[in-house]
Coordinates of C-alpha atoms in Angstrom, one line a residue:
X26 CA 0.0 0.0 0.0
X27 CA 1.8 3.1 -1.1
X28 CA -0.3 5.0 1.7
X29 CA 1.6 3.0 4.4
X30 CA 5.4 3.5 2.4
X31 CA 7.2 6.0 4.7
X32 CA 7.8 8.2 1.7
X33 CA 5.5 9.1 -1.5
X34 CA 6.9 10.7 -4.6
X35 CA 5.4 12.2 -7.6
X36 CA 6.3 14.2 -10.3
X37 CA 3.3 16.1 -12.6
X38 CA 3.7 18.7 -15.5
X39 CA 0.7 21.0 -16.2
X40 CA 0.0 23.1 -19.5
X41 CA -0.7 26.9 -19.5
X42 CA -4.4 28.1 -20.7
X43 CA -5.3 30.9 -22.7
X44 CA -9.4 32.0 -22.5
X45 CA -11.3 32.8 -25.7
X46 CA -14.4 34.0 -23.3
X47 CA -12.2 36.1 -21.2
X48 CA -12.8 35.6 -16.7
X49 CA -12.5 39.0 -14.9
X50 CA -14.4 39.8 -11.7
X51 CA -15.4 37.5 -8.6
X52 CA -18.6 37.0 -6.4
X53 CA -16.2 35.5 -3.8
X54 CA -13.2 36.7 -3.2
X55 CA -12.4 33.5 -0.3
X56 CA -13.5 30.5 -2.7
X57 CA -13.1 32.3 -5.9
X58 CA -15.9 32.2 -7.7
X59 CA -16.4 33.8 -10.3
X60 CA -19.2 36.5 -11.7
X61 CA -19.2 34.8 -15.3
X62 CA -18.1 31.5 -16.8
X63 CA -14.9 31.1 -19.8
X64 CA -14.0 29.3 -22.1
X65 CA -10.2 28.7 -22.7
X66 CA -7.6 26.6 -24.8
X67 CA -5.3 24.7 -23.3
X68 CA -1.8 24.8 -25.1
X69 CA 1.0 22.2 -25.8
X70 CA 3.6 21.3 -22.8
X71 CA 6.3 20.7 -25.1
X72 CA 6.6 23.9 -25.3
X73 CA 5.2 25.8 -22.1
X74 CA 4.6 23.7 -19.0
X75 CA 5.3 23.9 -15.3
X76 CA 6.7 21.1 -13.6
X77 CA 6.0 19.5 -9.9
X78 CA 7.0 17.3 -7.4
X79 CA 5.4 16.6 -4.5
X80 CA 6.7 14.1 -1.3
X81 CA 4.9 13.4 1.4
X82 CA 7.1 11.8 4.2
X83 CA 6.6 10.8 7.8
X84 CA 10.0 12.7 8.5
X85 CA 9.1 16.0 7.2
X86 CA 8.5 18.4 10.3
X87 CA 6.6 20.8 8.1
X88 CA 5.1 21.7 4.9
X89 CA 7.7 23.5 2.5
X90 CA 8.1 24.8 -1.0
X91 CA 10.1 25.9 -3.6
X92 CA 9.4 27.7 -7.0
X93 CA 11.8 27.9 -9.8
X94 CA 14.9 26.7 -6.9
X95 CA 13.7 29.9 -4.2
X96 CA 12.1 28.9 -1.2
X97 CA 8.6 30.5 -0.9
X98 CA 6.2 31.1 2.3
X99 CA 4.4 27.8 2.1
X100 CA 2.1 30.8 4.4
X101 CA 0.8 32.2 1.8
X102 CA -3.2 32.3 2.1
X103 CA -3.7 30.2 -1.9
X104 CA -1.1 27.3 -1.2
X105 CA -2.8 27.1 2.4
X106 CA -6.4 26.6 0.9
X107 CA -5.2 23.8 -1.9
X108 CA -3.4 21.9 0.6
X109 CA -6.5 21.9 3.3
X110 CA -8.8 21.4 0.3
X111 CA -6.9 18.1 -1.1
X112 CA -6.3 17.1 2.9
X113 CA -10.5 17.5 3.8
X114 CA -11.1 15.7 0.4
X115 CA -8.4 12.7 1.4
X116 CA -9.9 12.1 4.5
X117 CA -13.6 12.6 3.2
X118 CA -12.6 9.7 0.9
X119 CA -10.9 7.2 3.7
X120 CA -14.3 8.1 5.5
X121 CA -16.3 6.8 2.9
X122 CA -14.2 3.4 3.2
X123 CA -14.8 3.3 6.8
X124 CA -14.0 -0.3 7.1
X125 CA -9.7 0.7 7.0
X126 CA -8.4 3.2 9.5
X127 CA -7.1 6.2 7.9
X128 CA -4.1 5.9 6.7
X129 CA -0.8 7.6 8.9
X130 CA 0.2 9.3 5.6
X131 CA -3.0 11.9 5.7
X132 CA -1.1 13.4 8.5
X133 CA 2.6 13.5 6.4
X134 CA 3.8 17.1 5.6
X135 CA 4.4 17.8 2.4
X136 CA 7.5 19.1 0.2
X137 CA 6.9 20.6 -3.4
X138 CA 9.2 21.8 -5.4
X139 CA 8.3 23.6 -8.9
X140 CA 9.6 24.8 -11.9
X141 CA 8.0 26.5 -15.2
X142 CA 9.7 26.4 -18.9
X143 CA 8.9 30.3 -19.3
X144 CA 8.7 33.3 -17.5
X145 CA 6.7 33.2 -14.4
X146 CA 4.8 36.9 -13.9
X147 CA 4.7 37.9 -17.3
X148 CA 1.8 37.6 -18.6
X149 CA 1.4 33.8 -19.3
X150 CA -0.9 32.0 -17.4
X151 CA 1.8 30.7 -15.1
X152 CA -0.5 30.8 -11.8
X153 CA -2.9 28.9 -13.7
X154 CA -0.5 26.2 -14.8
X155 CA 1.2 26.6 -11.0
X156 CA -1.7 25.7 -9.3
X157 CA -3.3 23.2 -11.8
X158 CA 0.3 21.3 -11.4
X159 CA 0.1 21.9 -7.4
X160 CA -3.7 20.4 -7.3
X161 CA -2.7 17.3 -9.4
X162 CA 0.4 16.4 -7.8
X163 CA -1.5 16.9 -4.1
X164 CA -4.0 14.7 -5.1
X165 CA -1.8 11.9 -6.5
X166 CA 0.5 11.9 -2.7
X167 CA -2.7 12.0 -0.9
X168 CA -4.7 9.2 -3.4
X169 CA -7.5 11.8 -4.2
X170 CA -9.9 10.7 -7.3
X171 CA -11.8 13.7 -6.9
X172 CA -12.4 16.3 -9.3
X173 CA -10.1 18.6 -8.5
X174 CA -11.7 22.2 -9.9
X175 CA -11.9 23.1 -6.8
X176 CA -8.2 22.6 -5.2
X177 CA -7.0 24.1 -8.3
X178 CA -9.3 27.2 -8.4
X179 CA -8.5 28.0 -4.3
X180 CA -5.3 28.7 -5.8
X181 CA -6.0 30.7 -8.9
X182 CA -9.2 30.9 -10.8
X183 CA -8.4 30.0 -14.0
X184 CA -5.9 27.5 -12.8
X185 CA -9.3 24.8 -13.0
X186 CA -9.3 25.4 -16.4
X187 CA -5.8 23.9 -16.7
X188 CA -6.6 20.7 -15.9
X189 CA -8.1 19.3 -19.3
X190 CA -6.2 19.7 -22.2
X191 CA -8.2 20.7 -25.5
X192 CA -11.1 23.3 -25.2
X193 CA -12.1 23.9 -21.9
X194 CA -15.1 25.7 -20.1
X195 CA -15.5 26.7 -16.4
X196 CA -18.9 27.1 -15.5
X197 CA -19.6 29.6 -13.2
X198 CA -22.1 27.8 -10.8
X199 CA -25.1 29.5 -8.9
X200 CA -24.5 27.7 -5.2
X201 CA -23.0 30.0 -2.9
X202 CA -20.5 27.4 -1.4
X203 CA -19.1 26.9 -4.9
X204 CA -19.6 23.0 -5.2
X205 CA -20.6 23.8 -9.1
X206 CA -18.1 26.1 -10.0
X207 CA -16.2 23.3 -12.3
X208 CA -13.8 23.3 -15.3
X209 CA -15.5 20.8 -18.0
X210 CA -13.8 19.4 -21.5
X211 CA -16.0 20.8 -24.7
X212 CA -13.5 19.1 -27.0
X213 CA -10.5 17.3 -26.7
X214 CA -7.0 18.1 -27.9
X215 CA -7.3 16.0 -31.0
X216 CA -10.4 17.9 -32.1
X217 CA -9.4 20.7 -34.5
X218 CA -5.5 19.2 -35.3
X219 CA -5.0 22.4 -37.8
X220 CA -5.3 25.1 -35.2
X221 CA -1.7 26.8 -33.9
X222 CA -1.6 29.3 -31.6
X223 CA 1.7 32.2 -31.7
X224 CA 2.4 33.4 -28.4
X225 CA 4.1 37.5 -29.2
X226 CA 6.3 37.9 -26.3
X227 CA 5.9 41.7 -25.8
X228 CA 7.8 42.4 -22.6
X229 CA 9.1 39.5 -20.1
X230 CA 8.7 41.9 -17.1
X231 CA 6.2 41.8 -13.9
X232 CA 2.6 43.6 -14.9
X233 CA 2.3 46.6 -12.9
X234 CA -1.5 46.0 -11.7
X235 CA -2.1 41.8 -10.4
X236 CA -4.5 40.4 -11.7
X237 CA -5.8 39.7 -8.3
X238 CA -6.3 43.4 -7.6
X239 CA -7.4 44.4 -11.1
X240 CA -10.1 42.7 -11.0
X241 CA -11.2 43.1 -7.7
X242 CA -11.3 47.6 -8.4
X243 CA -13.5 46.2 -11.8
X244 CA -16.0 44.5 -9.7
X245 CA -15.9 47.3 -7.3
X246 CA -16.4 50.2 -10.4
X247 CA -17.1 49.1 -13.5
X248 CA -20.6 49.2 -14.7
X249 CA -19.4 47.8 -17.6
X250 CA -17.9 44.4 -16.5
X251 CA -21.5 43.9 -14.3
X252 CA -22.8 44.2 -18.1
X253 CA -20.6 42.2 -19.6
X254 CA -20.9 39.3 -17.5
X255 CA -25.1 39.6 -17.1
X256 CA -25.8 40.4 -20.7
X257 CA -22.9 39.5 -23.0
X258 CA -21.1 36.3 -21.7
X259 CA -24.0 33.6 -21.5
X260 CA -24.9 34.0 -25.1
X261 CA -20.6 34.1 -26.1
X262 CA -20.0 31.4 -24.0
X263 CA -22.5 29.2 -26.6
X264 CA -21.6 30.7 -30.2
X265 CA -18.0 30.0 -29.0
X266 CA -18.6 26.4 -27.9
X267 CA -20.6 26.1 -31.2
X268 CA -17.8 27.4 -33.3
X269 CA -15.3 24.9 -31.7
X270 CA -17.7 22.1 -32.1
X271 CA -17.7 23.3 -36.0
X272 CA -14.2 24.3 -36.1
X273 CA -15.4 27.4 -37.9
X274 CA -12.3 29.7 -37.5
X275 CA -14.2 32.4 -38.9
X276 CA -16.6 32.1 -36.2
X277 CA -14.3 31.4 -33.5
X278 CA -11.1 34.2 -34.8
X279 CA -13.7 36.9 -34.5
X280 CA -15.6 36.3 -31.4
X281 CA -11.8 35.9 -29.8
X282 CA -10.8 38.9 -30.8
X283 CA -14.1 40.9 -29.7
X284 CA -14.1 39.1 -26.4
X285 CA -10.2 40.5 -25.5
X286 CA -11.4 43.9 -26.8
X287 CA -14.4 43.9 -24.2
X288 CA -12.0 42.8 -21.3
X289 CA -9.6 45.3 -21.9
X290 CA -12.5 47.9 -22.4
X291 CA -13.5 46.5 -18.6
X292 CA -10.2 47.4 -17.4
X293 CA -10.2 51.1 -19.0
X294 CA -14.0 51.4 -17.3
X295 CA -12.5 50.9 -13.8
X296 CA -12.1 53.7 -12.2
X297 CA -8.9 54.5 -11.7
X298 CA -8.3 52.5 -15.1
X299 CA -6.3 49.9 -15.8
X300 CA -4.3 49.6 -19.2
X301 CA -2.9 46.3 -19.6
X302 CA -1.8 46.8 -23.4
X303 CA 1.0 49.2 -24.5
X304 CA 2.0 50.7 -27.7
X305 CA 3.3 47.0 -29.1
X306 CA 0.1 45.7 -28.4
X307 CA -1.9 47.8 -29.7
X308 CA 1.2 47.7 -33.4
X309 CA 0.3 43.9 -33.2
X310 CA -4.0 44.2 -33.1
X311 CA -3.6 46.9 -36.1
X312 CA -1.2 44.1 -37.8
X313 CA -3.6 41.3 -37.1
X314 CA -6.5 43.4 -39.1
X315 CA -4.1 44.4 -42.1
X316 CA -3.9 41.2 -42.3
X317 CA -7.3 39.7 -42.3
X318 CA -8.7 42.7 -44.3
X319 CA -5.9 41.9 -47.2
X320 CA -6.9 38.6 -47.3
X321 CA -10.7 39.0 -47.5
X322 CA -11.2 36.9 -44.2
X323 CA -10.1 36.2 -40.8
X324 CA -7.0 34.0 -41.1
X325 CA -5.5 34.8 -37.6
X326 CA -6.8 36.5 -34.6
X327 CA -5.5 38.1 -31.1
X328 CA -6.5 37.9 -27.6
X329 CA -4.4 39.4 -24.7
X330 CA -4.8 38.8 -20.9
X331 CA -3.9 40.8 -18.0
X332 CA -0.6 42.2 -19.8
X333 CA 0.7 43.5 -22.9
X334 CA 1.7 39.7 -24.5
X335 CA -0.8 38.5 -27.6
X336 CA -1.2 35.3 -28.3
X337 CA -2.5 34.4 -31.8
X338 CA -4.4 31.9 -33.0
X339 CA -4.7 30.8 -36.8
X340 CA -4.4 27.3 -38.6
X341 CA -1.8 25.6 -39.8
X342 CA -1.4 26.9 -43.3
X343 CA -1.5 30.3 -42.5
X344 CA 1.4 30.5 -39.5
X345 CA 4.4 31.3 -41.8
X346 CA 2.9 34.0 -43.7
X347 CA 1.7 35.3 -40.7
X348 CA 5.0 34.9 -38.8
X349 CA 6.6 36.7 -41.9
X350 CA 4.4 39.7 -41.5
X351 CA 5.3 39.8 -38.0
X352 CA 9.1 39.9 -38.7
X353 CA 8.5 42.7 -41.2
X354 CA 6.4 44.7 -38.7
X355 CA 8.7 44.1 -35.7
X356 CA 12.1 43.5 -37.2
X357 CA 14.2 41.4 -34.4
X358 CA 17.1 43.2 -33.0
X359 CA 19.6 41.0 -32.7
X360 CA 18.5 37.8 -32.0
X361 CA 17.4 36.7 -35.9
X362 CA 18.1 33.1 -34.8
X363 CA 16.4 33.0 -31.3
X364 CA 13.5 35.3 -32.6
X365 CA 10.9 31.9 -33.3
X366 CA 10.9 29.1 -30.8
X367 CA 8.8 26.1 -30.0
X368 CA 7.2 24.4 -33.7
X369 CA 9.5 24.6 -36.4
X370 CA 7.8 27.6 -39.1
X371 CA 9.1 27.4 -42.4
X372 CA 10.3 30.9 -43.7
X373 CA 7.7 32.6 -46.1
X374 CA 8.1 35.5 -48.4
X375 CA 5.4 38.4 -48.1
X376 CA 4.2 39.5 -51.1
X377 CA 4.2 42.9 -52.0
X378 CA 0.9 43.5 -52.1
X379 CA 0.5 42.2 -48.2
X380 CA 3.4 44.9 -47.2
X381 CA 1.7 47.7 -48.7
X382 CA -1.5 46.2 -46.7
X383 CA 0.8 46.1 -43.4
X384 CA 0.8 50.1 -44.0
X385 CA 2.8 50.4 -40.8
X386 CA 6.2 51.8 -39.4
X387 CA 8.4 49.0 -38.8
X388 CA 9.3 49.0 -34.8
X389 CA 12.3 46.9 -34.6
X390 CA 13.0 44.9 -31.5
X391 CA 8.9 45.7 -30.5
X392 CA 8.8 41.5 -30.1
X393 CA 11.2 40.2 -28.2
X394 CA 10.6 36.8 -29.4
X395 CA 8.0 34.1 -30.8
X396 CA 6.9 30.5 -29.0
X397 CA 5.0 29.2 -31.7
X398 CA 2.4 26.1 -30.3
X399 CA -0.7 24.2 -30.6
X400 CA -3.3 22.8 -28.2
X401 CA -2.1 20.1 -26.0
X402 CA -3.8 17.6 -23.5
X403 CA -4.0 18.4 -19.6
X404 CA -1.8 17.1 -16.8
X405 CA 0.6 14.4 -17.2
X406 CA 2.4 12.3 -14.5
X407 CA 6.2 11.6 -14.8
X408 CA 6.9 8.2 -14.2
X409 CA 10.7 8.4 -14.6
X410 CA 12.1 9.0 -10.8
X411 CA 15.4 10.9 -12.6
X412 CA 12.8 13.2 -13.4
X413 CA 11.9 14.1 -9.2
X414 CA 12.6 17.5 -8.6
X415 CA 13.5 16.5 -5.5
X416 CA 15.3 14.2 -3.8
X417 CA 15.0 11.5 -1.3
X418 CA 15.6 13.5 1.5
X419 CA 13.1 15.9 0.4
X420 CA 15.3 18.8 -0.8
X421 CA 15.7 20.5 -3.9
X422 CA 18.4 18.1 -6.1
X423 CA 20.9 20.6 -6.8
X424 CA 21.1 21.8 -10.4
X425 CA 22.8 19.3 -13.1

């Protein structure tokens, strides 16, 4: 019985998310619930992922963790509330098996030790794929089948949405207590193979509002967002699932990019506003509709989060012409070679026609660089033991 071993070990990566049907504003700030429902895609972890191990030993005098090799305040009020939640739902399950004592291990302290592939404050999703990887890997120490939305939202709201891979939909709930505030699959990874998503990374650096705070002066000021969320999301949050379900691009291109606009129009409706895009931004939506107005049709489409980085989506065919614009419109500095990671995009001439379109001042070094990805399936456990972030005494292994 691996609840009786003295040690448990396991090792989970978790993907990043990106909504379509943007989440801003909560009804409770203490579970995190929020005042609409989104819809989100969940990208590949070959190329963005966080990483975590989790050990639960009886030798461990207290709960610890590290992120990216620094020692954090295992303190802090959202780690607290996933590790109670996963501990109530572990003994809420040996409870239902009342016949066996509950196991010694319920009472083990826990180490975890994480690390993400990418910058962690900038602007991608990394508390969502944090938390999402901290839920998963609790629940696999502790033996929790549960569905997990809720450990994984008590850490970050949007983290529940990062633990299906595909298209992905967290339904707001009505109760007050939050039992049916759940993330739900609407289609699986494998559904729409020829959709790619470009993530533009604008600026690496720490957003100057949180998210956390942002959202809570929008809720607090913004007629707008209480709009938004009553009279705008419920009917968006079908059309998009239809236009997933039909892979309509079209359909699904334009609503993403009307969606971002709306959140970002929240933000500059709080009072004092918030501007999460900056001049780049802004270069890259005017780019984006040169673009699709050249070419008749919407072949690629934006949506930003809480900070200046766009991530576009498009399909296959149309991800080197795009990418080619991009170069043109932001020339790299110096880094020509470093400029596109992730997927392999074969170079593409732009035709002259489509740089008289891009009608815009070149800003060189405006993108620092490209991760070019697709949609990718949800957490994954890591059977190989070399791959423990930590070792058998429970400490970070030192760096190889």
């Amino acid at each position: 019985m691996a609840s009786e071993k003295s040690l448990v070990a396991v090792t989970c990566t978790a993907p990043i998310n990106i909504a379509v049907i943007k989440y801003w504003g909560k009804r409770d700030e203490e579970l995190i619930l929020p005042i609409n429902s989104s819809l989100s895609v969940t990208l590949h972890q070959d190329q963005l992922k966080t990483t975590t191990t989790a050990v639960i030993s009886k030798d461990f005098s207290e709960d610890q963790i590290w992120l990216n090799g620094r020692k954090e305040d295992v303190g802090q009020p959202r780690i607290q509330a996933c590790l109670r939640e996963i501990r109530r739902l572990a003994r809420k399950r040996r409870s239902a098996d009342e016949k066996d004592p509950p196991p010694v291990s319920l009472s083990y302290k826990v180490h975890v030790a994480s690390v993400n592939n990418f910058p962690t404050a900038a602007g991608l999703a990394s508390s969502a794929a944090g938390y999402a990887c901290l839920a998963y890997a609790l629940a696999q120490v502790y033996g929790v089948e549960h569905d997990l939305s809720e450990v994984a939202r008590r850490g970050s709201g949007s983290a529940c949405r990062s633990l299906y891979g595909g298209f992905v939909e967290w339904q707001m709930g009505e109760q007050a207590d939050g039992k049916d505030s759940i993330a739900r699959q609407v289609a699986s990874e494998l559904h729409w193979p020829e959709l790619r998503a470009l993530i533009l990374v604008v600026s690496a650096e720490k957003k100057p509002t949180s998210s956390t705070v942002g959202m809570q002066t929008s809720v607090e000021t913004s007629a707008l967002l209480r709009f938004r969320a009553e009279a705008v999301v419920p009917a968006r949050m079908a059309e998009m699932t239809r236009y997933i379900k039909e892979r309509d691009f079209q359909g699904f291109g334009q609503l993403t990019m009307k969606d971002s606009n709306q959140f970002h129009a929240t933000c500059l409706d709080t009072f004092p506003p918030i501007s999460y895009l900056n001049d780049v931004s802004r270069r890259i939506i005017h780019l984006v509709h040169c673009f699709n107005t050249h070419h008749g049709q919407t072949k690629v489409a934006y949506t930003f989060d809480a900070g200046p980085n766009a991530v576009i989506f498009t399909l296959d065919d149309t991800v080197a012409e795009f990418v080619a614009a991009v170069r043109h419109s932001f020339p790299p500095e110096s880094n020509g070679d470093k400029f596109l990671k992730g997927l392999p995009v074969r170079p593409a001439l732009l035709s002259d026609e489509l740089k008289a379109a891009l009608d815009m001042e070149p800003t060189p070094g405006g993108i620092r660089y490209i991760i070019a990805t697709q949609v990718g399936p949800g957490p994954q456990i890591l059977d190989d033991p070399l791959a423990h972030l930590l070792g058998p005494d429970g400490l970070p292994k030192p760096a190889a």
